[in-house]
Amino acid sequence: MNDSNELPNVVMPHCPHRNLLRGQKALVTGASSGIGKSVAVYLAQEGADVVINFIGDKQAAHEVMETIRSNGGKSISIQADVSSEAQVQAMFAQMFDNFGTIDILVNNAGLQQDAPFHKMTLAQWQKVIDVNLTGQFLCAREAIREFKRRGVVPEISSAAGKIIGISSVHEVIPWAGHVNYAASKGGVKMLNKSIAQEVAPYRIRVNSVAPGAIRTPINQSAWETPEAYNKLMNLVPYKRIGEPEDIARTVTWLASDDADYITGVSLFVDGGMTLYPGFAEGG
Ligand code: BGC
């Protein structure tokens, strides 16, 4: 078997600008860093106008917005806590004032608050469920209301709207020490599949993208030292960490009409993390 150190860790350059999303209006939650930031930039590269939602780091959100604008795209940033019904509704109102409607929602905002189970506080449990699960519910509900009101606009997209929820391999892999997080992602899985079933007759597509270990601030301790990185590779058959671009490309494709017949799936983008790597030998 190859030592992970012998394998290159590069993601090949992407060939964007097919204008797959021309004329579409997208909202990406938690778009000031990590996966959300990369998704926002990729959607814009394909021609979408993009709302950058953020909670705290205004400067970082502005930088993402400026990146998009300097490439000729339209972008605004809106501060909102996705777990607050009032703030989510105000954010959608502001988006509709600026962009008129929504075609693509990427429910990305999420966080971890880790603790051994016997020490986990109710506040830690609640915070993670509120942001990761209730946040996706609140944003999806506003988007679905608009998709149903407006319906299909054939010049824009074959679908009346698309929702992509960022889940995790932990929607199926149990995770000791992270019980609140795994429970929230298990919830995201069934939230999105159930919405998908309900709204498919309206030509609305709802899917989850389930990343494995992606190089972002949320899991920095798992990749920042060579020791940690090599340990992480025991869990990744493909022997490289994922990059935010791996997720951004998948989300962009799922949002486009190239994926028009796909709804209700969880698409794992994880270098094989969900393949039970421990069983590569033995069993
Ligand atoms: C978590 C990361 C973790 C990865 C794989 C993600 O959903 O946020 O912290 O590295 O799953 O375990």
mmCIF file of C-alpha atoms and ligand atoms in Angstrom:
data_model
loop_
_atom_site.group_PDB
_atom_site.id
_atom_site.type_symbol
_atom_site.label_atom_id
_atom_site.label_comp_id
_atom_site.label_asym_id
_atom_site.label_seq_id
_atom_site.Cartn_x
_atom_site.Cartn_y
_atom_site.Cartn_z
ATOM 1 C CA MET A 1 0.000 0.000 0.000
ATOM 2 C CA ASN A 2 1.191 3.516 -0.786
ATOM 3 C CA ASP A 3 2.431 5.731 1.970
ATOM 4 C CA SER A 4 0.279 8.873 1.921
ATOM 5 C CA ASN A 5 3.448 10.990 1.896
ATOM 6 C CA GLU A 6 4.381 9.664 -1.545
ATOM 7 C CA LEU A 7 1.186 10.833 -3.173
ATOM 8 C CA PRO A 8 0.685 14.356 -4.478
ATOM 9 C CA ASN A 9 -1.862 16.467 -2.672
ATOM 10 C CA VAL A 10 -3.022 18.744 -5.435
ATOM 11 C CA VAL A 11 -6.446 19.377 -6.819
ATOM 12 C CA MET A 12 -6.263 19.872 -10.568
ATOM 13 C CA PRO A 13 -7.184 23.315 -11.830
ATOM 14 C CA HIS A 14 -10.805 23.732 -12.671
ATOM 15 C CA CYS A 15 -12.102 24.925 -16.028
ATOM 16 C CA PRO A 16 -14.877 27.293 -15.048
ATOM 17 C CA HIS A 17 -16.869 29.801 -17.037
ATOM 18 C CA ARG A 18 -19.342 27.570 -18.793
ATOM 19 C CA ASN A 19 -21.858 30.036 -17.416
ATOM 20 C CA LEU A 20 -23.844 27.109 -16.046
ATOM 21 C CA LEU A 21 -25.688 29.392 -13.618
ATOM 22 C CA ARG A 22 -26.135 32.508 -15.699
ATOM 23 C CA GLY A 23 -28.871 34.803 -14.409
ATOM 24 C CA GLN A 24 -29.403 32.788 -11.215
ATOM 25 C CA LYS A 25 -29.549 34.281 -7.731
ATOM 26 C CA ALA A 26 -27.811 32.333 -4.991
ATOM 27 C CA LEU A 27 -27.563 32.619 -1.222
ATOM 28 C CA VAL A 28 -24.705 30.881 0.587
ATOM 29 C CA THR A 29 -24.889 30.827 4.379
ATOM 30 C CA GLY A 30 -21.683 30.951 6.364
ATOM 31 C CA ALA A 31 -19.852 32.189 3.278
ATOM 32 C CA SER A 32 -17.088 34.239 4.899
ATOM 33 C CA SER A 33 -14.716 31.273 5.328
ATOM 34 C CA GLY A 34 -14.031 27.631 4.604
ATOM 35 C CA ILE A 35 -16.360 25.652 2.361
ATOM 36 C CA GLY A 36 -18.960 28.439 2.117
ATOM 37 C CA LYS A 37 -16.437 30.946 0.828
ATOM 38 C CA SER A 38 -15.231 28.616 -1.902
ATOM 39 C CA VAL A 39 -18.802 27.704 -2.889
ATOM 40 C CA ALA A 40 -19.733 31.401 -3.207
ATOM 41 C CA VAL A 41 -16.774 32.091 -5.506
ATOM 42 C CA TYR A 42 -17.462 29.039 -7.692
ATOM 43 C CA LEU A 43 -21.174 29.828 -8.081
ATOM 44 C CA ALA A 44 -20.241 33.356 -9.147
ATOM 45 C CA GLN A 45 -17.689 32.008 -11.655
ATOM 46 C CA GLU A 46 -20.556 30.185 -13.314
ATOM 47 C CA GLY A 47 -22.565 33.373 -13.635
ATOM 48 C CA ALA A 48 -24.705 33.467 -10.479
ATOM 49 C CA ASP A 49 -25.268 36.607 -8.404
ATOM 50 C CA VAL A 50 -24.350 35.642 -4.856
ATOM 51 C CA VAL A 51 -25.403 36.746 -1.377
ATOM 52 C CA ILE A 52 -22.606 36.197 1.135
ATOM 53 C CA ASN A 53 -24.198 35.482 4.502
ATOM 54 C CA PHE A 54 -21.970 35.786 7.549
ATOM 55 C CA ILE A 55 -22.395 35.957 11.299
ATOM 56 C CA GLY A 56 -19.349 37.714 12.734
ATOM 57 C CA ASP A 57 -16.465 38.429 10.421
ATOM 58 C CA LYS A 58 -17.648 41.360 8.311
ATOM 59 C CA GLN A 59 -14.191 41.999 6.888
ATOM 60 C CA ALA A 60 -13.836 38.408 5.646
ATOM 61 C CA ALA A 61 -17.319 38.518 4.086
ATOM 62 C CA HIS A 62 -16.403 41.756 2.313
ATOM 63 C CA GLU A 63 -13.288 40.158 0.910
ATOM 64 C CA VAL A 64 -15.308 37.293 -0.594
ATOM 65 C CA MET A 65 -17.748 39.833 -2.037
ATOM 66 C CA GLU A 66 -14.886 41.877 -3.509
ATOM 67 C CA THR A 67 -13.322 38.764 -5.041
ATOM 68 C CA ILE A 68 -16.592 38.081 -6.839
ATOM 69 C CA ARG A 69 -17.046 41.705 -7.899
ATOM 70 C CA SER A 70 -13.499 41.964 -9.216
ATOM 71 C CA ASN A 71 -14.263 38.968 -11.460
ATOM 72 C CA GLY A 72 -17.276 40.843 -12.841
ATOM 73 C CA GLY A 73 -19.945 39.166 -10.690
ATOM 74 C CA LYS A 74 -22.680 40.711 -8.575
ATOM 75 C CA SER A 75 -22.514 40.137 -4.851
ATOM 76 C CA ILE A 76 -23.783 41.562 -1.580
ATOM 77 C CA SER A 77 -23.103 40.462 1.975
ATOM 78 C CA ILE A 78 -25.735 40.147 4.682
ATOM 79 C CA GLN A 79 -25.130 39.571 8.371
ATOM 80 C CA ALA A 80 -27.593 37.152 9.941
ATOM 81 C CA ASP A 81 -27.680 34.378 12.502
ATOM 82 C CA VAL A 82 -29.275 31.457 10.638
ATOM 83 C CA SER A 83 -30.739 30.104 13.876
ATOM 84 C CA SER A 84 -32.864 33.246 14.348
ATOM 85 C CA GLU A 85 -36.211 33.200 12.535
ATOM 86 C CA ALA A 86 -36.415 37.001 12.467
ATOM 87 C CA GLN A 87 -32.883 37.442 11.155
ATOM 88 C CA VAL A 88 -33.362 34.791 8.462
ATOM 89 C CA GLN A 89 -36.590 36.434 7.305
ATOM 90 C CA ALA A 90 -34.912 39.864 7.240
ATOM 91 C CA MET A 91 -32.021 38.398 5.226
ATOM 92 C CA PHE A 92 -34.349 36.938 2.588
ATOM 93 C CA ALA A 93 -36.262 40.251 2.402
ATOM 94 C CA GLN A 94 -32.983 42.081 1.819
ATOM 95 C CA MET A 95 -31.954 39.562 -0.829
ATOM 96 C CA PHE A 96 -35.282 39.963 -2.663
ATOM 97 C CA ASP A 97 -34.945 43.782 -2.515
ATOM 98 C CA ASN A 98 -31.523 43.552 -4.123
ATOM 99 C CA PHE A 99 -31.770 40.537 -6.435
ATOM 100 C CA GLY A 100 -35.552 40.092 -6.853
ATOM 101 C CA THR A 101 -35.702 36.365 -6.081
ATOM 102 C CA ILE A 102 -33.702 33.243 -5.188
ATOM 103 C CA ASP A 103 -32.832 30.265 -7.412
ATOM 104 C CA ILE A 104 -30.147 28.513 -5.344
ATOM 105 C CA LEU A 105 -29.819 28.179 -1.567
ATOM 106 C CA VAL A 106 -26.647 26.644 -0.172
ATOM 107 C CA ASN A 107 -27.281 25.858 3.483
ATOM 108 C CA ASN A 108 -23.672 25.786 4.616
ATOM 109 C CA ALA A 109 -23.421 27.582 7.979
ATOM 110 C CA GLY A 110 -22.360 25.145 10.655
ATOM 111 C CA LEU A 111 -20.166 24.725 13.702
ATOM 112 C CA GLN A 112 -18.791 22.238 16.204
ATOM 113 C CA GLN A 113 -18.822 22.447 19.993
ATOM 114 C CA ASP A 114 -17.122 19.259 21.057
ATOM 115 C CA ALA A 115 -17.220 17.596 24.475
ATOM 116 C CA PRO A 116 -17.177 14.119 25.991
ATOM 117 C CA PHE A 117 -20.824 13.164 26.270
ATOM 118 C CA HIS A 118 -20.976 13.127 30.076
ATOM 119 C CA LYS A 119 -19.599 16.664 30.114
ATOM 120 C CA MET A 120 -21.656 18.078 27.265
ATOM 121 C CA THR A 121 -23.768 20.985 28.446
ATOM 122 C CA LEU A 122 -27.290 21.653 27.274
ATOM 123 C CA ALA A 123 -25.979 24.931 25.844
ATOM 124 C CA GLN A 124 -23.421 23.047 23.701
ATOM 125 C CA TRP A 125 -26.049 20.599 22.515
ATOM 126 C CA GLN A 126 -28.557 23.354 21.761
ATOM 127 C CA LYS A 127 -26.140 25.671 19.972
ATOM 128 C CA VAL A 128 -25.055 22.996 17.503
ATOM 129 C CA ILE A 129 -28.607 21.818 16.831
ATOM 130 C CA ASP A 130 -29.804 25.434 16.474
ATOM 131 C CA VAL A 131 -27.190 26.471 13.918
ATOM 132 C CA ASN A 132 -26.598 23.239 11.994
ATOM 133 C CA LEU A 133 -30.151 21.887 11.860
ATOM 134 C CA THR A 134 -32.681 24.602 12.712
ATOM 135 C CA GLY A 135 -30.648 27.047 10.616
ATOM 136 C CA GLN A 136 -31.057 24.810 7.567
ATOM 137 C CA PHE A 137 -34.784 24.467 8.310
ATOM 138 C CA LEU A 138 -35.355 28.226 8.599
ATOM 139 C CA CYS A 139 -33.452 29.105 5.410
ATOM 140 C CA ALA A 140 -34.945 26.215 3.425
ATOM 141 C CA ARG A 141 -38.464 27.271 4.434
ATOM 142 C CA GLU A 142 -37.989 30.828 3.157
ATOM 143 C CA ALA A 143 -36.428 29.565 -0.079
ATOM 144 C CA ILE A 144 -39.206 27.019 -0.696
ATOM 145 C CA ARG A 145 -41.852 29.705 -0.161
ATOM 146 C CA GLU A 146 -40.254 31.807 -2.894
ATOM 147 C CA PHE A 147 -39.653 28.845 -5.249
ATOM 148 C CA LYS A 148 -43.324 27.842 -4.981
ATOM 149 C CA ARG A 149 -44.547 31.413 -5.438
ATOM 150 C CA ARG A 150 -42.437 31.983 -8.529
ATOM 151 C CA GLY A 151 -42.334 28.550 -10.169
ATOM 152 C CA VAL A 152 -40.105 27.540 -13.069
ATOM 153 C CA VAL A 153 -38.623 30.256 -15.261
ATOM 154 C CA PRO A 154 -37.395 28.177 -18.217
ATOM 155 C CA GLU A 155 -34.877 30.751 -19.471
ATOM 156 C CA ILE A 156 -33.178 30.609 -16.063
ATOM 157 C CA SER A 157 -33.343 26.937 -15.031
ATOM 158 C CA SER A 158 -35.325 23.744 -15.611
ATOM 159 C CA ALA A 159 -36.107 23.703 -11.883
ATOM 160 C CA ALA A 160 -38.151 26.143 -9.809
ATOM 161 C CA GLY A 161 -35.326 26.185 -7.292
ATOM 162 C CA LYS A 162 -32.455 24.225 -5.845
ATOM 163 C CA ILE A 163 -31.381 23.691 -2.247
ATOM 164 C CA ILE A 164 -28.052 22.145 -1.368
ATOM 165 C CA GLY A 165 -27.528 21.412 2.306
ATOM 166 C CA ILE A 166 -23.967 20.916 3.473
ATOM 167 C CA SER A 167 -24.081 17.840 5.656
ATOM 168 C CA SER A 168 -21.117 15.650 6.644
ATOM 169 C CA VAL A 169 -19.867 12.086 6.573
ATOM 170 C CA HIS A 170 -21.154 12.212 10.155
ATOM 171 C CA GLU A 171 -24.702 11.986 8.869
ATOM 172 C CA VAL A 172 -23.857 8.253 8.774
ATOM 173 C CA ILE A 173 -20.591 7.838 10.727
ATOM 174 C CA PRO A 174 -21.132 7.970 14.493
ATOM 175 C CA TRP A 175 -18.661 10.335 16.177
ATOM 176 C CA ALA A 176 -17.627 9.933 19.813
ATOM 177 C CA GLY A 177 -16.962 13.249 21.520
ATOM 178 C CA HIS A 178 -19.037 15.052 18.895
ATOM 179 C CA VAL A 179 -22.492 13.677 19.622
ATOM 180 C CA ASN A 180 -24.279 17.009 19.133
ATOM 181 C CA TYR A 181 -22.606 17.500 15.735
ATOM 182 C CA ALA A 182 -23.327 13.975 14.452
ATOM 183 C CA ALA A 183 -26.942 14.248 15.647
ATOM 184 C CA SER A 184 -27.338 17.573 13.825
ATOM 185 C CA LYS A 185 -25.981 16.118 10.576
ATOM 186 C CA GLY A 186 -28.154 13.004 10.861
ATOM 187 C CA GLY A 187 -31.011 15.484 11.165
ATOM 188 C CA VAL A 188 -29.844 17.406 8.091
ATOM 189 C CA LYS A 189 -29.904 14.182 6.101
ATOM 190 C CA MET A 190 -33.574 13.466 6.822
ATOM 191 C CA LEU A 191 -34.561 17.145 6.719
ATOM 192 C CA ASN A 192 -33.341 17.412 3.147
ATOM 193 C CA LYS A 193 -34.630 14.042 1.953
ATOM 194 C CA SER A 194 -38.073 14.742 3.398
ATOM 195 C CA ILE A 195 -38.266 18.248 1.926
ATOM 196 C CA ALA A 196 -37.102 16.774 -1.392
ATOM 197 C CA GLN A 197 -39.942 14.272 -1.372
ATOM 198 C CA GLU A 198 -42.487 16.964 -0.520
ATOM 199 C CA VAL A 199 -41.486 19.551 -3.110
ATOM 200 C CA ALA A 200 -40.362 17.429 -6.075
ATOM 201 C CA PRO A 201 -43.780 17.854 -7.767
ATOM 202 C CA TYR A 202 -43.088 21.604 -7.874
ATOM 203 C CA ARG A 203 -39.821 20.964 -9.734
ATOM 204 C CA ILE A 204 -37.785 21.945 -6.701
ATOM 205 C CA ARG A 205 -34.632 19.911 -6.095
ATOM 206 C CA VAL A 206 -33.194 19.387 -2.624
ATOM 207 C CA ASN A 207 -29.927 17.533 -2.061
ATOM 208 C CA SER A 208 -27.202 17.216 0.554
ATOM 209 C CA VAL A 209 -23.477 17.260 -0.031
ATOM 210 C CA ALA A 210 -21.684 15.296 2.679
ATOM 211 C CA PRO A 211 -18.004 16.287 2.943
ATOM 212 C CA GLY A 212 -15.338 14.234 4.650
ATOM 213 C CA ALA A 213 -12.207 15.873 6.067
ATOM 214 C CA ILE A 214 -11.802 19.172 4.249
ATOM 215 C CA ARG A 215 -8.959 21.607 4.948
ATOM 216 C CA THR A 216 -10.853 24.414 6.750
ATOM 217 C CA PRO A 217 -10.636 26.157 10.130
ATOM 218 C CA ILE A 218 -13.264 23.826 11.692
ATOM 219 C CA ASN A 219 -10.849 20.868 11.789
ATOM 220 C CA GLN A 220 -7.465 22.624 11.765
ATOM 221 C CA SER A 221 -6.132 20.463 14.585
ATOM 222 C CA ALA A 222 -6.684 17.379 12.399
ATOM 223 C CA TRP A 223 -4.340 18.544 9.598
ATOM 224 C CA GLU A 224 -2.020 21.309 10.800
ATOM 225 C CA THR A 225 0.891 19.105 11.910
ATOM 226 C CA PRO A 226 2.397 16.220 9.886
ATOM 227 C CA GLU A 227 1.579 13.838 12.755
ATOM 228 C CA ALA A 228 -2.065 14.851 12.815
ATOM 229 C CA TYR A 229 -2.264 14.746 9.022
ATOM 230 C CA ASN A 230 -0.814 11.251 8.802
ATOM 231 C CA LYS A 231 -3.200 10.021 11.486
ATOM 232 C CA LEU A 232 -6.102 11.562 9.581
ATOM 233 C CA MET A 233 -4.998 9.707 6.443
ATOM 234 C CA ASN A 234 -5.752 6.400 8.191
ATOM 235 C CA LEU A 235 -9.383 7.399 7.730
ATOM 236 C CA VAL A 236 -9.081 8.476 4.094
ATOM 237 C CA PRO A 237 -8.539 5.700 1.505
ATOM 238 C CA TYR A 238 -7.789 8.286 -1.207
ATOM 239 C CA LYS A 239 -4.852 9.533 0.909
ATOM 240 C CA ARG A 240 -5.297 13.245 0.618
ATOM 241 C CA ILE A 241 -7.250 15.796 2.582
ATOM 242 C CA GLY A 242 -10.160 17.410 0.766
ATOM 243 C CA GLU A 243 -9.917 21.025 -0.299
ATOM 244 C CA PRO A 244 -12.849 23.479 -0.179
ATOM 245 C CA GLU A 245 -12.777 23.465 -3.998
ATOM 246 C CA ASP A 246 -13.665 19.756 -4.007
ATOM 247 C CA ILE A 247 -16.941 20.686 -2.348
ATOM 248 C CA ALA A 248 -17.479 23.902 -4.312
ATOM 249 C CA ARG A 249 -17.309 22.081 -7.644
ATOM 250 C CA THR A 250 -19.777 19.470 -6.518
ATOM 251 C CA VAL A 251 -22.217 22.047 -5.185
ATOM 252 C CA THR A 252 -21.963 24.115 -8.376
ATOM 253 C CA TRP A 253 -22.717 21.081 -10.502
ATOM 254 C CA LEU A 254 -25.609 19.944 -8.283
ATOM 255 C CA ALA A 255 -27.103 23.442 -8.496
ATOM 256 C CA SER A 256 -26.911 23.449 -12.288
ATOM 257 C CA ASP A 257 -29.287 21.929 -14.826
ATOM 258 C CA ASP A 258 -26.594 19.327 -15.561
ATOM 259 C CA ALA A 259 -27.921 17.671 -12.389
ATOM 260 C CA ASP A 260 -31.593 18.298 -13.201
ATOM 261 C CA TYR A 261 -32.805 14.744 -12.494
ATOM 262 C CA ILE A 262 -31.084 14.517 -9.123
ATOM 263 C CA THR A 263 -33.081 15.155 -5.990
ATOM 264 C CA GLY A 264 -33.080 13.748 -2.469
ATOM 265 C CA VAL A 265 -29.545 12.401 -2.489
ATOM 266 C CA SER A 266 -26.674 12.766 -0.048
ATOM 267 C CA LEU A 267 -23.592 12.980 -2.208
ATOM 268 C CA PHE A 268 -20.478 11.994 -0.248
ATOM 269 C CA VAL A 269 -17.374 13.933 -1.240
ATOM 270 C CA ASP A 270 -14.966 12.281 1.138
ATOM 271 C CA GLY A 271 -12.091 10.441 -0.568
ATOM 272 C CA GLY A 272 -13.690 7.194 0.568
ATOM 273 C CA MET A 273 -14.022 8.025 4.268
ATOM 274 C CA THR A 274 -17.420 6.295 4.335
ATOM 275 C CA LEU A 275 -15.944 3.058 2.896
ATOM 276 C CA TYR A 276 -15.073 1.602 6.335
ATOM 277 C CA PRO A 277 -11.294 1.989 5.748
ATOM 278 C CA GLY A 278 -10.579 -0.199 8.786
ATOM 279 C CA PHE A 279 -11.821 -3.146 6.716
ATOM 280 C CA ALA A 280 -9.252 -2.669 3.940
ATOM 281 C CA GLU A 281 -7.451 -5.498 5.672
ATOM 282 C CA GLY A 282 -9.019 -8.090 7.896
ATOM 283 C CA GLY A 283 -12.617 -8.435 8.803
HETATM 284 C C1 BGC B 1 -16.149 17.824 10.583
HETATM 285 C C2 BGC B 1 -14.639 17.833 10.578
HETATM 286 C C3 BGC B 1 -14.115 16.409 10.383
HETATM 287 C C4 BGC B 1 -14.783 15.733 9.222
HETATM 288 C C5 BGC B 1 -14.385 14.260 9.089
HETATM 289 C C6 BGC B 1 -16.629 17.159 9.311
HETATM 290 O O1 BGC B 1 -18.014 17.207 9.189
HETATM 291 O O2 BGC B 1 -16.636 19.166 10.658
HETATM 292 O O3 BGC B 1 -14.170 18.345 11.809
HETATM 293 O O4 BGC B 1 -12.715 16.450 10.160
HETATM 294 O O5 BGC B 1 -16.188 15.815 9.325
HETATM 295 O O6 BGC B 1 -14.438 13.582 10.308
#
